[in-house]
Short mmCIF file of C-alpha atoms in Angstrom, two decimals:
data_model
loop_
_atom_site.label_atom_id
_atom_site.label_comp_id
_atom_site.label_asym_id
_atom_site.label_seq_id
_atom_site.Cartn_x
_atom_site.Cartn_y
_atom_site.Cartn_z
CA UNK B 6 11.57 -51.27 62.55
CA UNK B 7 15.32 -50.74 62.21
CA UNK B 8 15.49 -53.58 59.69
CA UNK B 9 12.75 -52.02 57.58
CA UNK B 10 14.54 -48.67 57.65
CA UNK B 11 17.77 -50.28 56.44
CA UNK B 12 15.91 -52.01 53.61
CA UNK B 13 14.30 -48.71 52.62
CA UNK B 14 17.66 -46.90 52.61
CA UNK B 15 19.20 -49.68 50.53
CA UNK B 16 16.35 -49.35 48.04
CA UNK B 17 16.94 -45.59 47.78
CA UNK B 18 20.65 -46.13 47.14
CA UNK B 19 19.96 -48.63 44.35
CA UNK B 20 17.32 -46.34 42.81
CA UNK B 21 19.70 -43.36 42.92
CA UNK B 22 22.41 -45.41 41.24
CA UNK B 23 20.03 -46.44 38.44
CA UNK B 24 18.83 -42.87 37.89
CA UNK B 25 22.38 -41.51 37.89
CA UNK B 26 23.50 -44.09 35.33
CA UNK B 27 20.48 -43.39 33.15
CA UNK B 28 21.23 -39.68 33.17
CA UNK B 29 24.82 -40.29 32.14
CA UNK B 30 23.68 -42.46 29.23
CA UNK B 31 21.04 -40.03 28.00
CA UNK B 32 21.46 -39.31 24.26
CA UNK B 33 22.78 -35.88 23.38
CA UNK B 34 20.44 -33.45 21.64
CA UNK B 35 21.08 -32.24 18.10
CA UNK B 36 22.49 -28.86 19.16
CA UNK B 37 25.09 -30.57 21.36
CA UNK B 38 26.12 -32.84 18.50
CA UNK B 39 26.38 -30.02 15.95
CA UNK B 40 28.44 -27.92 18.36
CA UNK B 41 30.72 -30.86 19.11
CA UNK B 42 31.33 -31.59 15.43
CA UNK B 43 31.92 -27.94 14.56
CA UNK B 44 34.46 -27.57 17.37
CA UNK B 45 36.40 -30.75 16.56
CA UNK B 46 40.10 -29.87 16.33
CA UNK B 47 41.27 -33.11 14.73
CA UNK B 48 40.33 -36.69 14.02
CA UNK B 49 41.47 -39.91 12.40
CA UNK B 50 39.22 -42.63 11.00
CA UNK B 51 39.11 -45.61 8.70
CA UNK B 52 36.45 -45.52 6.01
CA UNK B 53 34.78 -47.71 3.43
CA UNK B 54 33.19 -45.88 0.51
CA UNK B 55 30.86 -47.30 -2.15
CA UNK B 56 30.20 -45.14 -5.22
CA UNK B 57 27.24 -46.46 -7.21
CA UNK B 58 26.18 -45.94 -10.81
CA UNK B 59 23.81 -47.76 -13.17
CA UNK B 60 26.43 -50.33 -14.16
CA UNK B 61 28.55 -50.99 -11.09
CA UNK B 62 29.56 -50.14 -7.55
CA UNK B 63 33.12 -48.91 -7.04
CA UNK B 64 34.57 -49.52 -3.59
CA UNK B 65 37.25 -47.40 -1.94
CA UNK B 66 39.01 -48.32 1.30
CA UNK B 67 40.85 -45.47 2.95
CA UNK B 68 42.16 -43.86 6.10
CA UNK B 69 41.38 -40.25 6.75
CA UNK B 70 42.79 -37.60 9.06
CA UNK B 71 42.01 -33.97 9.77
CA UNK B 72 43.82 -31.20 11.63
CA UNK B 73 42.30 -27.76 12.00
CA UNK B 74 44.54 -25.37 10.08
CA UNK B 75 46.47 -28.24 8.53
CA UNK B 76 43.92 -29.71 6.16
CA UNK B 77 42.73 -33.19 5.30
CA UNK B 78 44.69 -36.29 4.40
CA UNK B 79 43.23 -39.29 2.62
CA UNK B 80 45.19 -42.46 1.96
CA UNK B 81 43.20 -44.32 -0.68
CA UNK B 82 43.50 -48.10 -1.22
CA UNK B 83 47.03 -47.95 0.23
CA UNK B 84 48.47 -46.58 -3.01
CA UNK B 85 47.52 -42.93 -3.33
CA UNK B 86 47.63 -40.08 -0.83
CA UNK B 87 45.49 -36.96 -1.21
CA UNK B 88 46.21 -33.87 0.88
CA UNK B 89 43.56 -31.15 0.81
CA UNK B 90 44.90 -27.74 1.81
CA UNK B 91 43.22 -24.40 2.46
CA UNK B 92 44.62 -23.05 -0.85
CA UNK B 93 41.88 -24.94 -2.77
CA UNK B 94 44.38 -27.44 -4.18
CA UNK B 95 44.72 -31.20 -3.81
CA UNK B 96 48.26 -32.54 -3.52
CA UNK B 97 48.39 -36.13 -4.76
CA UNK B 98 51.15 -38.70 -4.30
CA UNK B 99 50.96 -41.94 -6.27
CA UNK B 100 52.94 -44.62 -4.47
CA UNK B 101 52.74 -47.02 -7.42
CA UNK B 102 54.84 -44.93 -9.75
CA UNK B 103 56.37 -42.41 -7.36
CA UNK B 104 54.75 -39.38 -9.02
CA UNK B 105 53.37 -36.25 -7.38
CA UNK B 106 50.99 -33.73 -8.88
CA UNK B 107 48.57 -30.96 -7.93
CA UNK B 108 44.91 -30.75 -8.84
CA UNK B 109 42.24 -28.13 -8.19
CA UNK B 110 39.52 -29.01 -5.69
CA UNK B 111 36.98 -28.13 -8.38
CA UNK B 112 37.81 -31.38 -10.18
CA UNK B 113 36.79 -33.48 -7.17
CA UNK B 114 33.06 -33.79 -6.53
CA UNK B 115 33.16 -37.15 -4.80
CA UNK B 116 36.12 -37.78 -2.50
CA UNK B 117 35.88 -34.43 -0.72
CA UNK B 118 32.35 -35.31 0.40
CA UNK B 119 33.67 -38.09 2.63
CA UNK B 120 35.37 -35.55 4.92
CA UNK B 121 33.30 -34.77 7.99
CA UNK B 122 34.61 -31.20 8.02
CA UNK B 123 33.44 -30.55 4.46
CA UNK B 124 30.00 -31.79 5.38
CA UNK B 125 29.82 -29.81 8.64
CA UNK B 126 30.96 -26.70 6.78
CA UNK B 127 27.67 -26.80 4.87
CA UNK B 128 25.79 -26.38 8.15
CA UNK B 129 26.97 -22.76 8.35
CA UNK B 130 25.47 -21.78 4.99
CA UNK B 131 22.78 -24.32 4.20
CA UNK B 132 19.17 -23.37 4.91
CA UNK B 133 17.71 -26.74 3.90
CA UNK B 134 18.64 -28.84 6.94
CA UNK B 135 16.44 -31.53 8.48
CA UNK B 136 17.05 -33.46 11.68
CA UNK B 137 15.68 -36.81 12.77
CA UNK B 138 16.40 -39.69 15.13
CA UNK B 139 16.72 -43.31 14.00
CA UNK B 140 17.41 -46.51 15.93
CA UNK B 141 19.47 -49.10 14.05
CA UNK B 142 20.52 -52.36 15.74
CA UNK B 143 19.50 -50.89 19.12
CA UNK B 144 21.78 -47.86 18.60
CA UNK B 145 20.22 -44.41 18.48
CA UNK B 146 21.48 -42.07 15.77
CA UNK B 147 20.95 -38.38 15.21
CA UNK B 148 20.53 -37.98 11.46
CA UNK B 149 21.47 -34.69 9.79
CA UNK B 150 19.98 -34.34 6.32
CA UNK B 151 21.00 -31.41 4.15
CA UNK B 152 20.99 -30.24 0.54
CA UNK B 153 24.31 -30.23 -1.33
CA UNK B 154 24.63 -27.12 -3.53
CA UNK B 155 25.76 -27.48 -7.14
CA UNK B 156 24.52 -28.64 -10.52
CA UNK B 157 25.35 -32.34 -10.19
CA UNK B 158 22.05 -34.27 -10.24
CA UNK B 159 23.82 -37.34 -8.87
CA UNK B 160 24.75 -35.46 -5.69
CA UNK B 161 21.62 -33.80 -4.31
CA UNK B 162 21.44 -34.35 -0.56
CA UNK B 163 23.31 -36.19 2.18
CA UNK B 164 22.38 -37.83 5.46
CA UNK B 165 25.01 -38.08 8.20
CA UNK B 166 24.37 -40.66 10.93
CA UNK B 167 25.92 -39.64 14.26
CA UNK B 168 25.88 -41.91 17.29
CA UNK B 169 23.70 -39.98 19.73
CA UNK B 170 25.69 -41.03 22.81
CA UNK B 171 29.30 -40.85 21.60
CA UNK B 172 28.58 -38.00 19.11
CA UNK B 173 30.85 -39.80 16.62
CA UNK B 174 29.87 -40.00 12.91
CA UNK B 175 29.40 -43.59 11.72
CA UNK B 176 27.76 -43.36 8.31
CA UNK B 177 27.16 -40.94 5.44
CA UNK B 178 24.68 -41.57 2.61
CA UNK B 179 24.46 -39.31 -0.46
CA UNK B 180 21.42 -39.38 -2.74
CA UNK B 181 20.75 -38.17 -6.27
CA UNK B 182 17.93 -35.82 -7.23
CA UNK B 183 15.53 -38.81 -7.51
CA UNK B 184 16.31 -40.04 -3.99
CA UNK B 185 18.49 -42.96 -5.08
CA UNK B 186 21.58 -43.91 -3.08
CA UNK B 187 24.76 -42.90 -4.94
CA UNK B 188 27.49 -42.86 -2.28
CA UNK B 189 27.65 -44.72 1.04
CA UNK B 190 30.52 -44.07 3.46
CA UNK B 191 31.01 -46.07 6.64
CA UNK B 192 33.38 -44.72 9.31
CA UNK B 193 35.10 -47.05 11.77
CA UNK B 194 37.77 -46.61 14.45
CA UNK B 195 36.93 -42.89 14.67
CA UNK B 196 39.20 -40.96 17.08
CA UNK B 197 38.15 -37.33 17.68
CA UNK B 198 40.47 -34.59 18.96
CA UNK B 199 43.53 -36.80 18.71
CA UNK B 200 47.07 -35.40 18.60
CA UNK B 201 48.34 -35.28 15.00
CA UNK B 202 51.77 -34.10 13.87
CA UNK B 203 51.31 -31.14 11.45
CA UNK B 204 54.13 -32.57 9.31
CA UNK B 205 51.63 -35.19 8.06
CA UNK B 206 50.06 -32.47 5.93
CA UNK B 207 53.25 -31.20 4.34
CA UNK B 208 53.14 -31.32 0.53
CA UNK B 209 56.88 -31.10 -0.31
#
């Protein structure tokens, strides 16, 4: 009798452990993910970006960082640095020839779309948002699909793939008005809410 009781208690302990682990690994719901992304104070990530047209695919390799209140920094192909500030300007440094110049954000319709913050900012104003769940290579993703405002037919809507458990963005796909892939961005080594020195975003 005592032996059976011990076996039963052992079974309960194992079952509790399994249930507890399963609860901890439960995927986050969409509201949790959206809130987490909106409240992100900073991040750094590596990225690989393919821009496709009818003739070719142009590949960009970059590192990206963000600091709330500081702006965005993009180091592209190890030779140019773009700093996006809240004054609607892009401050560009070309390491190849040592030049620096300023450009309006209005001239950039492509690179700015790779920033998670730019994408999440659309969630506040966009009424055409769709949510879905996809499993790719046994990993569950929450997919946020929204319309991109503007008159560019090559940039119509975007789908952001967020790992449902870690809540970290891993992929962004942008489609044209006909539903054809135009831009694919893959994020790796993503570090959210990491400490970043504000001096990284200085433009002088």
